[in-house]
GROMACS .gro file of N, CA and C in nm:
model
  222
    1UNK      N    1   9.858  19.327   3.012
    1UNK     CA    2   9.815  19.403   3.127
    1UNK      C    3   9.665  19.383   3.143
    2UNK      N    4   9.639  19.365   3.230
    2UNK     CA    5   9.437  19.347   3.323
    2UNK      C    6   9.408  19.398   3.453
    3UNK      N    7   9.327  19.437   3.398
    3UNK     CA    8   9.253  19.544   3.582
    3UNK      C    9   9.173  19.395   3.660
    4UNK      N   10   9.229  19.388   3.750
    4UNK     CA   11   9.127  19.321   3.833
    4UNK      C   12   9.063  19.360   3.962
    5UNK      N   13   8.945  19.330   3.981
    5UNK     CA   14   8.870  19.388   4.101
    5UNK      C   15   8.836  19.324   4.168
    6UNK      N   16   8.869  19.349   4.307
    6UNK     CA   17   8.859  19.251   4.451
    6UNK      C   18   8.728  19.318   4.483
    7UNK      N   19   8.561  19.244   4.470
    7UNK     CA   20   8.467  19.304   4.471
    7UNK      C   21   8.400  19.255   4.638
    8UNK      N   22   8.336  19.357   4.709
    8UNK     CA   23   8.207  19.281   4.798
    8UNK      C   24   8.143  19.388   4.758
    9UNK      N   25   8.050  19.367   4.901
    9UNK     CA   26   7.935  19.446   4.893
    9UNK      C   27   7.908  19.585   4.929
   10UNK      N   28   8.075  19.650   4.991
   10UNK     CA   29   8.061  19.739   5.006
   10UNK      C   30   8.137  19.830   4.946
   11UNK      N   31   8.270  19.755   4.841
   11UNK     CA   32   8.314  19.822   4.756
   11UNK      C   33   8.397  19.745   4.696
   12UNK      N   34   8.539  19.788   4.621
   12UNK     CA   35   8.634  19.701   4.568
   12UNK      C   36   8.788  19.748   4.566
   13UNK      N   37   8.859  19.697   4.583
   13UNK     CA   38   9.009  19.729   4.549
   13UNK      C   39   9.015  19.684   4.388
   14UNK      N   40   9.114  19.797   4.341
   14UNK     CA   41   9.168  19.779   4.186
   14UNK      C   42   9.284  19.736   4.182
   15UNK      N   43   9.336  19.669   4.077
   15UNK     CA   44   9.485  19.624   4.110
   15UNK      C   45   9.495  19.578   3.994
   16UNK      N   46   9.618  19.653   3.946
   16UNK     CA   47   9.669  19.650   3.749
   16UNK      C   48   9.755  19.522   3.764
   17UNK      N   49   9.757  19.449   3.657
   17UNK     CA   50   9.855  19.299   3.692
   17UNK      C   51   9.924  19.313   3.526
   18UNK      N   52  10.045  19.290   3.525
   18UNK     CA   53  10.137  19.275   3.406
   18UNK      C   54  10.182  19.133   3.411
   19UNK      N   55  10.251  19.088   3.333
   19UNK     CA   56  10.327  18.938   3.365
   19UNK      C   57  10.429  18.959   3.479
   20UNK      N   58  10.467  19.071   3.497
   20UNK     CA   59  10.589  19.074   3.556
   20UNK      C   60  10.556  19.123   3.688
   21UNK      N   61  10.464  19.223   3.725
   21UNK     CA   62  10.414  19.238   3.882
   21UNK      C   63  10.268  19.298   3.866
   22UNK      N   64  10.224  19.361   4.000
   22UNK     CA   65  10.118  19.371   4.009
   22UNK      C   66  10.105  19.468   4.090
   23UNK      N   67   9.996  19.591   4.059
   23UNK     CA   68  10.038  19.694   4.138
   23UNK      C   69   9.919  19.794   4.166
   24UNK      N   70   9.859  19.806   4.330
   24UNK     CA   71   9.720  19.874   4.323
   24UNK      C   72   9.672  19.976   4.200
   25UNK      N   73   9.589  20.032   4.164
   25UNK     CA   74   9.489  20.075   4.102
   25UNK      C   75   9.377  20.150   4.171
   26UNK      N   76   9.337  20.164   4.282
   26UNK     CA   77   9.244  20.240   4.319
   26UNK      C   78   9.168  20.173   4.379
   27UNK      N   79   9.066  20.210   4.458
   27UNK     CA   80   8.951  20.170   4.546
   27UNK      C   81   8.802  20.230   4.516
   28UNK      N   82   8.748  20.126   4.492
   28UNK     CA   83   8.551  20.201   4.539
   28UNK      C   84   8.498  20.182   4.648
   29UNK      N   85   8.464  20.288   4.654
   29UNK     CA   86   8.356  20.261   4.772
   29UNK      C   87   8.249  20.313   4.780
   30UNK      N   88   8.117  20.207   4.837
   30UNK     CA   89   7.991  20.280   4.828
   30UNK      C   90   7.909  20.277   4.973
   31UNK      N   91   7.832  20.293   4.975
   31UNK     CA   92   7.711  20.290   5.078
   31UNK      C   93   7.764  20.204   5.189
   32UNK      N   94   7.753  20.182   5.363
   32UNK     CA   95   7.800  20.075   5.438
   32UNK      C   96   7.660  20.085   5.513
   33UNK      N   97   7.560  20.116   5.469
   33UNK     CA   98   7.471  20.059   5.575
   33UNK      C   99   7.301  20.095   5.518
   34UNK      N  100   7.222  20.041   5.512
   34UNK     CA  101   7.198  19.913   5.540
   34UNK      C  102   7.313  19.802   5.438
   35UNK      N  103   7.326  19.662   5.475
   35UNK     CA  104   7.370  19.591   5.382
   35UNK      C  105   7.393  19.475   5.410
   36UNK      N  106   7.355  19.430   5.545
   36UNK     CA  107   7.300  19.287   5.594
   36UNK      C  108   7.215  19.325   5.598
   37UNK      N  109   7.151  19.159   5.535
   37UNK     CA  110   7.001  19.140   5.519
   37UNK      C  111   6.985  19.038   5.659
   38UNK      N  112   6.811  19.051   5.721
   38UNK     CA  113   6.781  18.989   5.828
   38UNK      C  114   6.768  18.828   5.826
   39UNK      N  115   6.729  18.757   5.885
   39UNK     CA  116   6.715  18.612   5.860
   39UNK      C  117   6.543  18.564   5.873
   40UNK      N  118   6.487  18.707   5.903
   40UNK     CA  119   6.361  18.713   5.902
   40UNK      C  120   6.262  18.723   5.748
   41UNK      N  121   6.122  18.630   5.728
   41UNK     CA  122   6.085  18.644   5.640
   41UNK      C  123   5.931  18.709   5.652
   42UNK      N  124   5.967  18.833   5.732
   42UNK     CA  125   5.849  18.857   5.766
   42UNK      C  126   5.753  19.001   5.668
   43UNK      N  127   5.631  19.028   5.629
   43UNK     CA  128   5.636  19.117   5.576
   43UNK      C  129   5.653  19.262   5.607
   44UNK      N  130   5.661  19.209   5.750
   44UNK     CA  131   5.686  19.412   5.841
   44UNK      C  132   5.836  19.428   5.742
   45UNK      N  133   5.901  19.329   5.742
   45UNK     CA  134   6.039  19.360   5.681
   45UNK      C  135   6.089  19.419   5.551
   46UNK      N  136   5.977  19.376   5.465
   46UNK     CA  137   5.979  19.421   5.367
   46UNK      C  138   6.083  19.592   5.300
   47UNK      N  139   6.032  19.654   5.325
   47UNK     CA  140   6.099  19.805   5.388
   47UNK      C  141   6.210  19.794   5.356
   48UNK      N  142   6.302  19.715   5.514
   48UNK     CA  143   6.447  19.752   5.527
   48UNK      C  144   6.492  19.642   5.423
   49UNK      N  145   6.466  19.535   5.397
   49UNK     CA  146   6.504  19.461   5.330
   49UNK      C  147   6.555  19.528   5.159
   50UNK      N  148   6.408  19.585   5.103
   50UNK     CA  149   6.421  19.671   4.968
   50UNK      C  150   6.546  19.824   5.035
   51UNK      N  151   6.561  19.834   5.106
   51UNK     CA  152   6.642  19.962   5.087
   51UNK      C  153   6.802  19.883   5.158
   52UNK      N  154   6.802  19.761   5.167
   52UNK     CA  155   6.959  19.688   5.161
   52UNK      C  156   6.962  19.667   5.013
   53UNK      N  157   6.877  19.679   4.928
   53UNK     CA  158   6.906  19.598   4.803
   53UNK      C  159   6.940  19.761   4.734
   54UNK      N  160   6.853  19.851   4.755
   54UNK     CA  161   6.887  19.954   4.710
   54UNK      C  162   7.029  19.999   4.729
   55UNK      N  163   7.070  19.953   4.813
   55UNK     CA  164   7.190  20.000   4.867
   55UNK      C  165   7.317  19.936   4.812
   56UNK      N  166   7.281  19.737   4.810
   56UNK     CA  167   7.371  19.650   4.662
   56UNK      C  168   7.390  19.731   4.585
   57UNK      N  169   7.238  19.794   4.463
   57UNK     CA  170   7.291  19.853   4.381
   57UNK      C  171   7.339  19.962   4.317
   58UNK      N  172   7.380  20.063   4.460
   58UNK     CA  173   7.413  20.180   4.445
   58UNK      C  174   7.571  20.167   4.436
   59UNK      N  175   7.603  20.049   4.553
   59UNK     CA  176   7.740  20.007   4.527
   59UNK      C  177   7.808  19.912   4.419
   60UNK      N  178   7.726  19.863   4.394
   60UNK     CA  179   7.739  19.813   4.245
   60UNK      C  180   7.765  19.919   4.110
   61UNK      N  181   7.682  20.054   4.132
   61UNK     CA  182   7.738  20.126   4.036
   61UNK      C  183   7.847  20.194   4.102
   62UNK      N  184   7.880  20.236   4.198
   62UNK     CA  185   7.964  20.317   4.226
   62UNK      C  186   8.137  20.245   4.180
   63UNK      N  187   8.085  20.054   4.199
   63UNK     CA  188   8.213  19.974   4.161
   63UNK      C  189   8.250  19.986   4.004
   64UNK      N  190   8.158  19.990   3.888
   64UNK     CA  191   8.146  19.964   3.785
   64UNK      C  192   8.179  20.102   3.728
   65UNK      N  193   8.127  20.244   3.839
   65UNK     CA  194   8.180  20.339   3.777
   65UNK      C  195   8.338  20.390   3.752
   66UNK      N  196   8.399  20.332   3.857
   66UNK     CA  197   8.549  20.319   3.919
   66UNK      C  198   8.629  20.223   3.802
   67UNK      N  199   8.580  20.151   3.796
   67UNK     CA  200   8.666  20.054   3.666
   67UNK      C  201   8.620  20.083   3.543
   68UNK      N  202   8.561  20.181   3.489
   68UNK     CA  203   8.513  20.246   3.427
   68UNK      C  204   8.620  20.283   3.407
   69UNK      N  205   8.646  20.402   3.500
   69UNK     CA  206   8.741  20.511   3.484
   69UNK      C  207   8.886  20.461   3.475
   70UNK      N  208   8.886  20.369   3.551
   70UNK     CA  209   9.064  20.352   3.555
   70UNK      C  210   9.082  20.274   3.454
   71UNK      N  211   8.984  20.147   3.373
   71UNK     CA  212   9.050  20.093   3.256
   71UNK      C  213   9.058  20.188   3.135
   72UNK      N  214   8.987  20.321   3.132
   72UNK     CA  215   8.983  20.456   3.090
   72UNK      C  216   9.130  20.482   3.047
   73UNK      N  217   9.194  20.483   3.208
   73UNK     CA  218   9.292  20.514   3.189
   73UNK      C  219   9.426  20.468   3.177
   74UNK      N  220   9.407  20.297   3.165
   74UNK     CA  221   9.545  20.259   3.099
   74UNK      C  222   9.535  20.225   2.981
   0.00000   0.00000   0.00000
């Protein structure tokens, strides 16, 4: 048995897999906005740019806290 996680950037699906089937597990979800970054490299940008990244890694823990818990619990 293995937890696997269907990850982006704004969260993840969980999904328990046996040899024999495979069967959801739960969902994370974090932050949806900011979280495209601009195509601009300008320094006015600076700002929104650091608070999309802040925002990666809030959903990054919120994913890591979630599979945390559910490999917890099989």
């Amino acid at each position: 048995m293995c937890l696997v996680a269907y990850i982006d950037r704004l969260g993840a699906d969980l999904e328990v897999r046996t040899p024999i089937a495979a069967r959801p597990a739960g969902h994370a979800e974090g932050w949806d906005w900011p979280v495209h970054q601009t195509g601009r490299d300008d320094w006015s940008e600076w700002h929104f740019q650091r608070s999309i990244e802040n925002t990666w890694e809030h959903n990054a823990g919120e994913i890591a806290a979630a599979i945390q818990r559910r490999k917890a619990d099989l």
